[in-house]
Coordinates of C-alpha atoms in Angstrom, one line a residue:
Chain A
X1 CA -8.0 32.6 19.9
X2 CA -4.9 34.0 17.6
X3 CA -6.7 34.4 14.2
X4 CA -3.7 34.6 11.2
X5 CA -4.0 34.9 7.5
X6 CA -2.3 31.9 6.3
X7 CA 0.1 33.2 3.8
X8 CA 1.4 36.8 2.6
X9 CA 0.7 35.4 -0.8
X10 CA -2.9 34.3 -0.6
X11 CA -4.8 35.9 1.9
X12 CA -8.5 33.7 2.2
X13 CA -11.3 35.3 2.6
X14 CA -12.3 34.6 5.9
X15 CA -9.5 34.3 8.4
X16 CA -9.4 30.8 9.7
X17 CA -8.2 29.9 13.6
X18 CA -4.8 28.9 13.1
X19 CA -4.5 26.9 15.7
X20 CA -7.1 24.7 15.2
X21 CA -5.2 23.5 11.9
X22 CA -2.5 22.7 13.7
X23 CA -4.4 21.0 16.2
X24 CA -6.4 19.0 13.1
X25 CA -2.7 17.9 11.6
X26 CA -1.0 16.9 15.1
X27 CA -3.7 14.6 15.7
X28 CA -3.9 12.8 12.1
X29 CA 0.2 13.1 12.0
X30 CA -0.5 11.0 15.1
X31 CA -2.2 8.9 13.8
X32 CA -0.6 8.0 10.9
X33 CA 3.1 7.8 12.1
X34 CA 2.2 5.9 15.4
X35 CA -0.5 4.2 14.4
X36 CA 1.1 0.8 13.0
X37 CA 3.0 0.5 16.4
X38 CA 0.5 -0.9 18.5
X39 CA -0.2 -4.1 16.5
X40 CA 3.5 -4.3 14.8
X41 CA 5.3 -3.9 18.6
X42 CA 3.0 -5.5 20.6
X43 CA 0.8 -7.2 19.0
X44 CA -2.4 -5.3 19.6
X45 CA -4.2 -5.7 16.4
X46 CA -6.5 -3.9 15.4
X47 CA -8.7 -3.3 11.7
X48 CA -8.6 0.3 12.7
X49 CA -4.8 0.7 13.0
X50 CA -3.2 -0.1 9.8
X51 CA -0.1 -2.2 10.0
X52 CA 2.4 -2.3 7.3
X53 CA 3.6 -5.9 6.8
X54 CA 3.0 -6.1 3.0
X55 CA 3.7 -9.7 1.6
X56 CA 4.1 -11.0 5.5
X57 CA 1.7 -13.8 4.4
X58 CA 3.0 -14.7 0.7
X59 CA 3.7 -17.7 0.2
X60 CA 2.8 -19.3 4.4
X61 CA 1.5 -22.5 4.2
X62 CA 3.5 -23.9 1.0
X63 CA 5.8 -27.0 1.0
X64 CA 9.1 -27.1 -0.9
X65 CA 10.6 -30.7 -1.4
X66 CA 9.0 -34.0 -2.7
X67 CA 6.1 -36.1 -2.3
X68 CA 6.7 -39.6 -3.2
X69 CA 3.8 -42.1 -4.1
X70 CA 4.5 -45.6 -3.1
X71 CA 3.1 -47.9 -5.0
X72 CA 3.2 -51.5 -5.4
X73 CA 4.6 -51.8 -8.9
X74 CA 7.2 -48.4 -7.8
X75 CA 7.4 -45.4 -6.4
X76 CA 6.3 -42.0 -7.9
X77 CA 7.9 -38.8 -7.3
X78 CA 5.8 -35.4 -7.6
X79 CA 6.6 -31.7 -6.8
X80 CA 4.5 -30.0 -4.9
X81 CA 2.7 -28.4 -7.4
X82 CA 2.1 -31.6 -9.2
X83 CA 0.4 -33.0 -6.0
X84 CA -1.9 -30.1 -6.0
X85 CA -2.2 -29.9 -10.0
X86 CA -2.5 -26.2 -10.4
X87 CA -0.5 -24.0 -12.9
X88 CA 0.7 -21.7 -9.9
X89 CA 0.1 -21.6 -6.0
X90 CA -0.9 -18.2 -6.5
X91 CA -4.6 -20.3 -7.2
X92 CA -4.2 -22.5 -4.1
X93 CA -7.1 -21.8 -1.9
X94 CA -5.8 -20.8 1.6
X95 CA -8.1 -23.7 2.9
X96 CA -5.1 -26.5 1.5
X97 CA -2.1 -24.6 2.6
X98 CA -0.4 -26.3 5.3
X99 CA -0.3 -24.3 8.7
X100 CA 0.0 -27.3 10.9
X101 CA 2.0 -30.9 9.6
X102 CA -1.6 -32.5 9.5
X103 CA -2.9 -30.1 6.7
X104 CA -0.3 -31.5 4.5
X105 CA -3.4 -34.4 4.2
X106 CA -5.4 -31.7 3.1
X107 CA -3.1 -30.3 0.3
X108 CA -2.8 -33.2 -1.2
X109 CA -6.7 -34.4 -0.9
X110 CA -6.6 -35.2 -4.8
X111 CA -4.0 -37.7 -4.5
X112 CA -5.5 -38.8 -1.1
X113 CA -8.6 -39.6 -2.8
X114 CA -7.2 -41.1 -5.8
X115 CA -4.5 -43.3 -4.9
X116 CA -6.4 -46.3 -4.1
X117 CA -5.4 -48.9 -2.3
X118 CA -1.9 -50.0 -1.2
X119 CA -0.4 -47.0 -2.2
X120 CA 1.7 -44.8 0.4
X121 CA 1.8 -41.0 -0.4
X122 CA 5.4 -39.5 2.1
X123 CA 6.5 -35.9 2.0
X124 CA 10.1 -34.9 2.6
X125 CA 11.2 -31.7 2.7
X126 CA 10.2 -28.2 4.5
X127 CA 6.9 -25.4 4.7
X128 CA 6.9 -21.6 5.0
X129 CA 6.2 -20.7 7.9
X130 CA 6.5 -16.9 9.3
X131 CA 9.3 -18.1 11.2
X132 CA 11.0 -19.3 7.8
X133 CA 11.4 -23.1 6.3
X134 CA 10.1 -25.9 8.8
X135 CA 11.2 -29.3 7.6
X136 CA 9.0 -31.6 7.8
X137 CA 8.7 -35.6 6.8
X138 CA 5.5 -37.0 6.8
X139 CA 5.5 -40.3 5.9
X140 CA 2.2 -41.5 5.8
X141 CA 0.4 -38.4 4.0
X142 CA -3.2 -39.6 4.0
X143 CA -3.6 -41.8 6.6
X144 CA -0.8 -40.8 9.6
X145 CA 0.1 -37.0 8.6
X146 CA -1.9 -35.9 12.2
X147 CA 1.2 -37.2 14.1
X148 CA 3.7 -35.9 12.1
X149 CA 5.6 -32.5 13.9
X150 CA 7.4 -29.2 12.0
X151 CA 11.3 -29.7 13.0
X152 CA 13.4 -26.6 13.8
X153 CA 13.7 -23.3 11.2
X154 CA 17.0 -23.4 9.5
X155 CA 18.0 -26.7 9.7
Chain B
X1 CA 9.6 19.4 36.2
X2 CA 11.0 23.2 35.3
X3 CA 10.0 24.5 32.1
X4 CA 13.3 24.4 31.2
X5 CA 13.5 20.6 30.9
X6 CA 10.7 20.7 27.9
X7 CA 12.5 23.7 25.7
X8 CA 14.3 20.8 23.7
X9 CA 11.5 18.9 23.1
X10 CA 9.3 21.6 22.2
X11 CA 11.3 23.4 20.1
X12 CA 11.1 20.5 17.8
X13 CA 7.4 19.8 17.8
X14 CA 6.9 23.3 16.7
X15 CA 8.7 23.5 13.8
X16 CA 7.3 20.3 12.6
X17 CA 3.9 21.8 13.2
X18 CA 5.1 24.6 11.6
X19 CA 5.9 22.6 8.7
X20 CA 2.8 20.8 8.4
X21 CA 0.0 23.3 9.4
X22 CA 1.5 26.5 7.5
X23 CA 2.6 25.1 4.4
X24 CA 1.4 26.6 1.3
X25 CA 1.9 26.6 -2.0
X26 CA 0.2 25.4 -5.8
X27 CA -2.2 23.1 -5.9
X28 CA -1.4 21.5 -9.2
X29 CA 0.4 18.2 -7.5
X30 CA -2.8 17.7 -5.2
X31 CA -5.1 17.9 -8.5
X32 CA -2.4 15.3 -10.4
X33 CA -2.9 13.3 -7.4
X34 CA -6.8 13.4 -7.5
X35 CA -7.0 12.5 -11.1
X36 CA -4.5 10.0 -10.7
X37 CA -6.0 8.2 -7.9
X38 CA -9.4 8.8 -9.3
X39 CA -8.2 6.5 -12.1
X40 CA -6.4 3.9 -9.9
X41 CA -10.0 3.3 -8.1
X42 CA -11.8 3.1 -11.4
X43 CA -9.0 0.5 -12.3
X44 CA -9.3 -1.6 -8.9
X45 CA -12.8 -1.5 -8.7
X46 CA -14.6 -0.4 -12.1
X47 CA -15.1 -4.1 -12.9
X48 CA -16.1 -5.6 -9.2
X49 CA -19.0 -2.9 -9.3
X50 CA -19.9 -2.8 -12.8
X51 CA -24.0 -3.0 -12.4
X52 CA -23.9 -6.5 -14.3
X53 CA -22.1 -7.9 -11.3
X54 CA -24.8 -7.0 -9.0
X55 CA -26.7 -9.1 -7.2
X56 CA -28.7 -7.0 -4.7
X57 CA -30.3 -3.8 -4.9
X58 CA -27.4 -2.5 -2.2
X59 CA -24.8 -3.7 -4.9
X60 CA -26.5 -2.3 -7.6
X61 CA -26.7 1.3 -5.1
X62 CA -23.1 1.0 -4.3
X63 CA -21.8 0.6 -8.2
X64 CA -24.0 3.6 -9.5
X65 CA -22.4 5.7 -6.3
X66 CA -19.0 4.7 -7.0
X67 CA -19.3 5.7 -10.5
X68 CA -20.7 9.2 -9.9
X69 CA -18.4 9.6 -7.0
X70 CA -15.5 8.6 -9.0
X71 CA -16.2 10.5 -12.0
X72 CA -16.6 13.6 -9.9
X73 CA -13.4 12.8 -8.4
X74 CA -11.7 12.7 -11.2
X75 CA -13.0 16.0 -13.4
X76 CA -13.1 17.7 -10.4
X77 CA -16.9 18.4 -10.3
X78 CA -17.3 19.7 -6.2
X79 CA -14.0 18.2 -5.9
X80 CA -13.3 17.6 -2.4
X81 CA -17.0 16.3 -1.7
X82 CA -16.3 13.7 -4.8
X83 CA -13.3 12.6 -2.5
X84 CA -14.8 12.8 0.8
X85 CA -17.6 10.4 -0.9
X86 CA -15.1 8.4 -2.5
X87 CA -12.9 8.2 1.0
X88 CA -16.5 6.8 2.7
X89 CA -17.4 4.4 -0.1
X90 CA -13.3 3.0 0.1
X91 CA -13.6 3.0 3.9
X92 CA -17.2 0.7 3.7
X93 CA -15.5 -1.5 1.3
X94 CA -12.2 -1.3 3.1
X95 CA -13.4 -1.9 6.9
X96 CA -17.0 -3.6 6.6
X97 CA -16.8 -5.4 3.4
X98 CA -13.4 -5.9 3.3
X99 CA -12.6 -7.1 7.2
X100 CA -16.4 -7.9 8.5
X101 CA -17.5 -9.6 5.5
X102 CA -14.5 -11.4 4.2
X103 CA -14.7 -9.9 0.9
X104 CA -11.1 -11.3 -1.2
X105 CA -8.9 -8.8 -1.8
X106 CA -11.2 -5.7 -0.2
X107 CA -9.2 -5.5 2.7
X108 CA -5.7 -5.6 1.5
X109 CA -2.9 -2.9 2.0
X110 CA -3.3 -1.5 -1.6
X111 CA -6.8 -0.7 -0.9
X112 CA -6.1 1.0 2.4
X113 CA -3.3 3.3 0.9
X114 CA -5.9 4.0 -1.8
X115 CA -8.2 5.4 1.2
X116 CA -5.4 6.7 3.1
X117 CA -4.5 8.7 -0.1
X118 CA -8.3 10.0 -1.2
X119 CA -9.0 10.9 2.9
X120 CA -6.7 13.1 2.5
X121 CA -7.3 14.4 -0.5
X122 CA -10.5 15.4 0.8
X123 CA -9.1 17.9 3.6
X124 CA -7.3 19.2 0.5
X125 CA -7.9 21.9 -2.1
X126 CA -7.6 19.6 -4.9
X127 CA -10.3 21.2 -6.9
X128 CA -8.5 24.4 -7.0
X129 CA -6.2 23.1 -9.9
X130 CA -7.2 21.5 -13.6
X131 CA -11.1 20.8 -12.2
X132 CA -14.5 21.5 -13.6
X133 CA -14.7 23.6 -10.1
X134 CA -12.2 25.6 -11.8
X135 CA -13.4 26.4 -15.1
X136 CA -16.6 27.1 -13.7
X137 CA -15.1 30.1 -11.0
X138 CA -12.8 31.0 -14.0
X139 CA -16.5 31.3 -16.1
X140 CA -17.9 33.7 -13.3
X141 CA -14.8 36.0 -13.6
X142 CA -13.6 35.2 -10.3
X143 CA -10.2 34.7 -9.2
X144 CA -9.1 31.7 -8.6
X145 CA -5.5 31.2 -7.0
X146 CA -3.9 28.2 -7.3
X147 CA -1.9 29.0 -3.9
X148 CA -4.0 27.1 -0.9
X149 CA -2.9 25.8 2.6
X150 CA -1.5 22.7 1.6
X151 CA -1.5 21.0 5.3
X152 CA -2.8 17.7 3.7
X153 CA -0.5 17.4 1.5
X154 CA 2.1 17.2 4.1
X155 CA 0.0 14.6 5.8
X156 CA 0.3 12.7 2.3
X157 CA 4.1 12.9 2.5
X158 CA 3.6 11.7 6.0
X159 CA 1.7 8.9 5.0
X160 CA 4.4 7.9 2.8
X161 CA 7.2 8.1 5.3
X162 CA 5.2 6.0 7.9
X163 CA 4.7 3.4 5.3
X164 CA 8.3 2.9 4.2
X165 CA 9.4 2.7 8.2
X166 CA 6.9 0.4 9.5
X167 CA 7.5 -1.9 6.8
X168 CA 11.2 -1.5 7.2
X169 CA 10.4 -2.8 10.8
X170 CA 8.4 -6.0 9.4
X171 CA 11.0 -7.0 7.7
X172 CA 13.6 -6.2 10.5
X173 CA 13.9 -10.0 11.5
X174 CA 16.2 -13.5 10.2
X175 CA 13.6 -15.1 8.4
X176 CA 13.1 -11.5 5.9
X177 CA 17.1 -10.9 6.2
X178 CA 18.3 -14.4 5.4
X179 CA 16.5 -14.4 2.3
X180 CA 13.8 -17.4 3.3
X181 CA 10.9 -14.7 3.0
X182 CA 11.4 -13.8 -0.1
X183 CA 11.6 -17.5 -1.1
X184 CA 8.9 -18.4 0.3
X185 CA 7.4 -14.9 -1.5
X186 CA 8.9 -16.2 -4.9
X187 CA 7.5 -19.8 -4.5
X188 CA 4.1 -18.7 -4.4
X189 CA 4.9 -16.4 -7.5
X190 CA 7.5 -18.4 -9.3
X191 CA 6.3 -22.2 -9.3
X192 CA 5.2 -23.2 -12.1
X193 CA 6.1 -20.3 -14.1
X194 CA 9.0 -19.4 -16.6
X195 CA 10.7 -17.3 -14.3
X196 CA 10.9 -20.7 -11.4
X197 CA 15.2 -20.0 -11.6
X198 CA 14.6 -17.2 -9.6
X199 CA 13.8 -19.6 -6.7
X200 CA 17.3 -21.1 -7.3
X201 CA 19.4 -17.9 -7.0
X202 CA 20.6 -18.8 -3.4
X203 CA 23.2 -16.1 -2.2
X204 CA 21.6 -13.5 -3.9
X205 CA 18.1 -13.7 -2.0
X206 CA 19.6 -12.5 1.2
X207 CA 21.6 -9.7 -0.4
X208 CA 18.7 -8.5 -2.2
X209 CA 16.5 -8.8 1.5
X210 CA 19.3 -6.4 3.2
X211 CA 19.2 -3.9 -0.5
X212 CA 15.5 -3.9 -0.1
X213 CA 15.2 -3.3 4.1
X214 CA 18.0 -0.9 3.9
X215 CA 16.0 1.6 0.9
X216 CA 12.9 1.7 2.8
X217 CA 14.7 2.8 6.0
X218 CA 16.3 5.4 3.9
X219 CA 13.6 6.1 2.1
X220 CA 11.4 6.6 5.5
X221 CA 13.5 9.5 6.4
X222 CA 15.1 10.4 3.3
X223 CA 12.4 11.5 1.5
X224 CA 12.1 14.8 3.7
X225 CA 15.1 15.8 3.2
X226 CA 14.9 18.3 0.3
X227 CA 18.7 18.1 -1.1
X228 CA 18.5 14.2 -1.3
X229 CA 15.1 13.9 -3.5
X230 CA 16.5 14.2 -6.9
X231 CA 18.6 10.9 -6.2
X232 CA 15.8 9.6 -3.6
X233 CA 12.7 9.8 -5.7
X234 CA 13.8 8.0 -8.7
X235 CA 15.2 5.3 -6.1
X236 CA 12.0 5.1 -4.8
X237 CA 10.0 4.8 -8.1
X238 CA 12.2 2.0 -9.0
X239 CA 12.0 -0.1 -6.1
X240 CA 8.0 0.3 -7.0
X241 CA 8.6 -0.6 -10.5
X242 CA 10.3 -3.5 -9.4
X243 CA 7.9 -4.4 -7.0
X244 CA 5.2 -4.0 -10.0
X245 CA 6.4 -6.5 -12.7
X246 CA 8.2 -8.8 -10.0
X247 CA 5.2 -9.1 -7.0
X248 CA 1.5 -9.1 -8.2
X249 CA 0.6 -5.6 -6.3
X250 CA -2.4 -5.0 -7.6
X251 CA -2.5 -1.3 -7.7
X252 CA -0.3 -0.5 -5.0
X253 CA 3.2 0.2 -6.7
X254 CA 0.8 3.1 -9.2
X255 CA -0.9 4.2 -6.3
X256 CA 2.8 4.9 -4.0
X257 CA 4.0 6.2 -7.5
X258 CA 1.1 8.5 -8.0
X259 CA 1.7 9.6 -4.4
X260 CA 4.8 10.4 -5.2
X261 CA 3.4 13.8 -6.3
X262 CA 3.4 14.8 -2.4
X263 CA 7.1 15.5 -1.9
X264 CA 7.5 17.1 -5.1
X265 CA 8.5 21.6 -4.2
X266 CA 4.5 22.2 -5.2
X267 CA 5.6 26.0 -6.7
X268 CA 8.3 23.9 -8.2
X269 CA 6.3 22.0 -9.9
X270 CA 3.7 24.2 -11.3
X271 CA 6.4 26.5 -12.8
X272 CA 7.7 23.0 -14.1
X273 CA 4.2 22.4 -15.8
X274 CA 4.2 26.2 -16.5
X275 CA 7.1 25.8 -18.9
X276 CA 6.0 22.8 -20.0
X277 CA 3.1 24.3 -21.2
X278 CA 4.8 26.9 -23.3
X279 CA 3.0 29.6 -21.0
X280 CA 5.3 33.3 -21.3
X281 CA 6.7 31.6 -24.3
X282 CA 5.3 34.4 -27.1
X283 CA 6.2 31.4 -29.8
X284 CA 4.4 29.0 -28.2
X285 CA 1.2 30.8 -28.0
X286 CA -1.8 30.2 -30.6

């Protein structure tokens, strides 16, 4: 094996197998240049391999349009975040977001529960999804939102 | 296939081995880097494992190593063991408690750069430079230099470069370029709060995708190339900044920042500090 001091200006003590350095930084260069690809190309995940896709996941599951409460003496329109009575999404418990149109029952489970009695809760408008904005209408919230479907991104 | 066919590819290889194994050079940036990310863990975790929030003898263990482990760290007391016990402590968080166990927020990209970061620092001389280790070889009247193999630090620089590409490549699709991903980023932000117009600036959201895509490409590659950092590093540290006030990071943006340090000329730099610190400067001597 070669052995080499590693610098003219600071010889170490004990002379050190280059080789093996370069051995030690191919393998974690490796490792850290490639090692997103697997799960980022083709979907191999793994907890192991790092995959940069910072803020991927922000904001999935939220709705952007209008709920409307029917009631018998007139309808009620809320935003979103007035359904969910929060002072920010950012304190929406992933558990209410809406990743299929029958969650949308489940993000607004306060209204659900309080509306009483002849009164209709509809949604009209679209959710994140990672594909971009799926509209969705919904027009029974609490009691038919299970057969509601996403339409198409970008319409 | 003749030997001849892998000359080009070789060649190549080499010199970026070359690059990474052989380079040497002061350690200053590598000790700026330990004390700085000794500090970013104590400000991401100090309060999570305080010993009043513990609620289990393992806890309670795991809070009074991460503050011994982190204070080393950051005086530079047995320096690279402080970061190699720090890099398994963030891994154990990172992996089981983070991944296996669920813990919020424990298994989130600003935690891994934070390990990524301190793993390495632990292959590195980062005691060599401003440390207790140091003062106490200085005390024994033995030389210290402050020239080491700086192979990790490359790695560092590496890790930086990967991270900007791959997440170039996330965002490579419609739904980042046409502007609906950071909507739908901003909605979660923004509702609610006195900056909610931002959600309404239409046009601009795709323009600004395409600005930000196009930097981190550029700033994957860019980075290495020595002419280009005085304009690419301060583009860099302001696309962080930005991400700081505008995205809630955590203590990613200070962490990249801090990381920074790693694509700094390291002799450059420690001259730079040199003068800074008045030293050949009869004047400026007590």
């Amino acid at each position: 094996m070669t052995m080499t001091f590693d610098s003219p200006h600071c010889a170490p003590a004990v002379a050190r197998p280059r080789s093996a350095r370069r051995v030690a930084f191919a393998a974690l260069a490796t490792f850290i240049l490639l090692g997103p690809a697997p799960g980022q190309l083709f979907g191999a995940h793994s907890m192991f391999l790092r995959e940069w896709v910072m803020f991927a996941g922000a904001g999935i599951g939220l709705p952007k349009g209008r709920f409307t409460l029917h009631r018998p003496d007139g309808a009620l329109v809320l935003s979103p975040l007035e359904v969910v009575a929060l002072p920010s999404f950012m304190t929406l418990p992933l558990e209410r977001r809406i990743f299929e149109p029958a969650d949308v029952k489940a993000f607004a489970a306060r209204l659900c529960g309080d509306a009483g009695e002849g009164a209709r809760l509809s949604f009209e408008g679209s959710v994140a999804t990672f594909t971009g904005w799926r509209p969705l209408a919904v027009d029974d919230v609490c009691g038919g939102s299970a057969k509601a479907q996403f339409g198409e991104a970008g319409k | 296939m003749s030997a001849l066919a892998w000359r080009p590819a070789r060649a190549p290889i080499d010199a970026f081995l070359d690059w990474g194994a052989q380079a040497h050079g002061s350690t200053r940036p590598l000790a700026l880097m330990r004390i700085a990310l000794a500090v970013l863990t104590f400000v991401r975790f100090g309060a999570e494992l305080s010993l009043y929030q513990g609620d289990s003898l393992s806890f309670l263990l795991l809070g009074v190593a991460f503050f011994a482990l982190v204070t080393m760290m950051l005086v530079g007391y047995m320096a690279q063991a402080a970061c190699a016990g720090v890099a398994i402590m963030l891994a154990t968080m990172y992996f089981y408690m983070g991944h296996v166990l669920g813990q919020p927020g424990w298994g989130a990209h600003h935690i891994y750069i934070l390990l990524a970061g301190v793993s390495l620092l632990a292959l590195s001389p980062c005691g060599r430079s401003y440390s207790v280790d140091r003062y106490r070889e200085l005390m024994r009247g033995r030389e210290t230099p402050e020239r080491r193999p700086l192979w990790a630090q490359r790695l560092i620089a590496l890790q930086l470069g990967a991270l900007y590409f791959w997440t170039a490549v996330d965002k490579t699709n419609w739904s980042f370029l046409s502007g609906e991903r950071l909507e739908q980023a901003f909605t979660w932000t923004y509702t609610g709060r006195a900056l909610e117009p931002l959600l309404a600036m239409g046009p601009l959201l795709p323009a600004l995708a395409v600005v930000v895509v196009l930097v981190e490409y550029a700033l994957a590659f860019a980075i290495f190339v020595r002419p280009w950092r005085a304009f690419v590093l301060p583009m860099g540290l302001a696309l962080h900044a930005t991400f700081y006030v505008l995205l809630p990071v955590n203590t990613y943006s200070a962490t990249m920042m801090a990381l920074y340090l790693a694509l700094l000329d390291p002799d450059a730099a420690h001259r730079f500090l040199d003068r800074m610190q008045g030293h050949g400067v009869p004047a400026h001597r007590l």
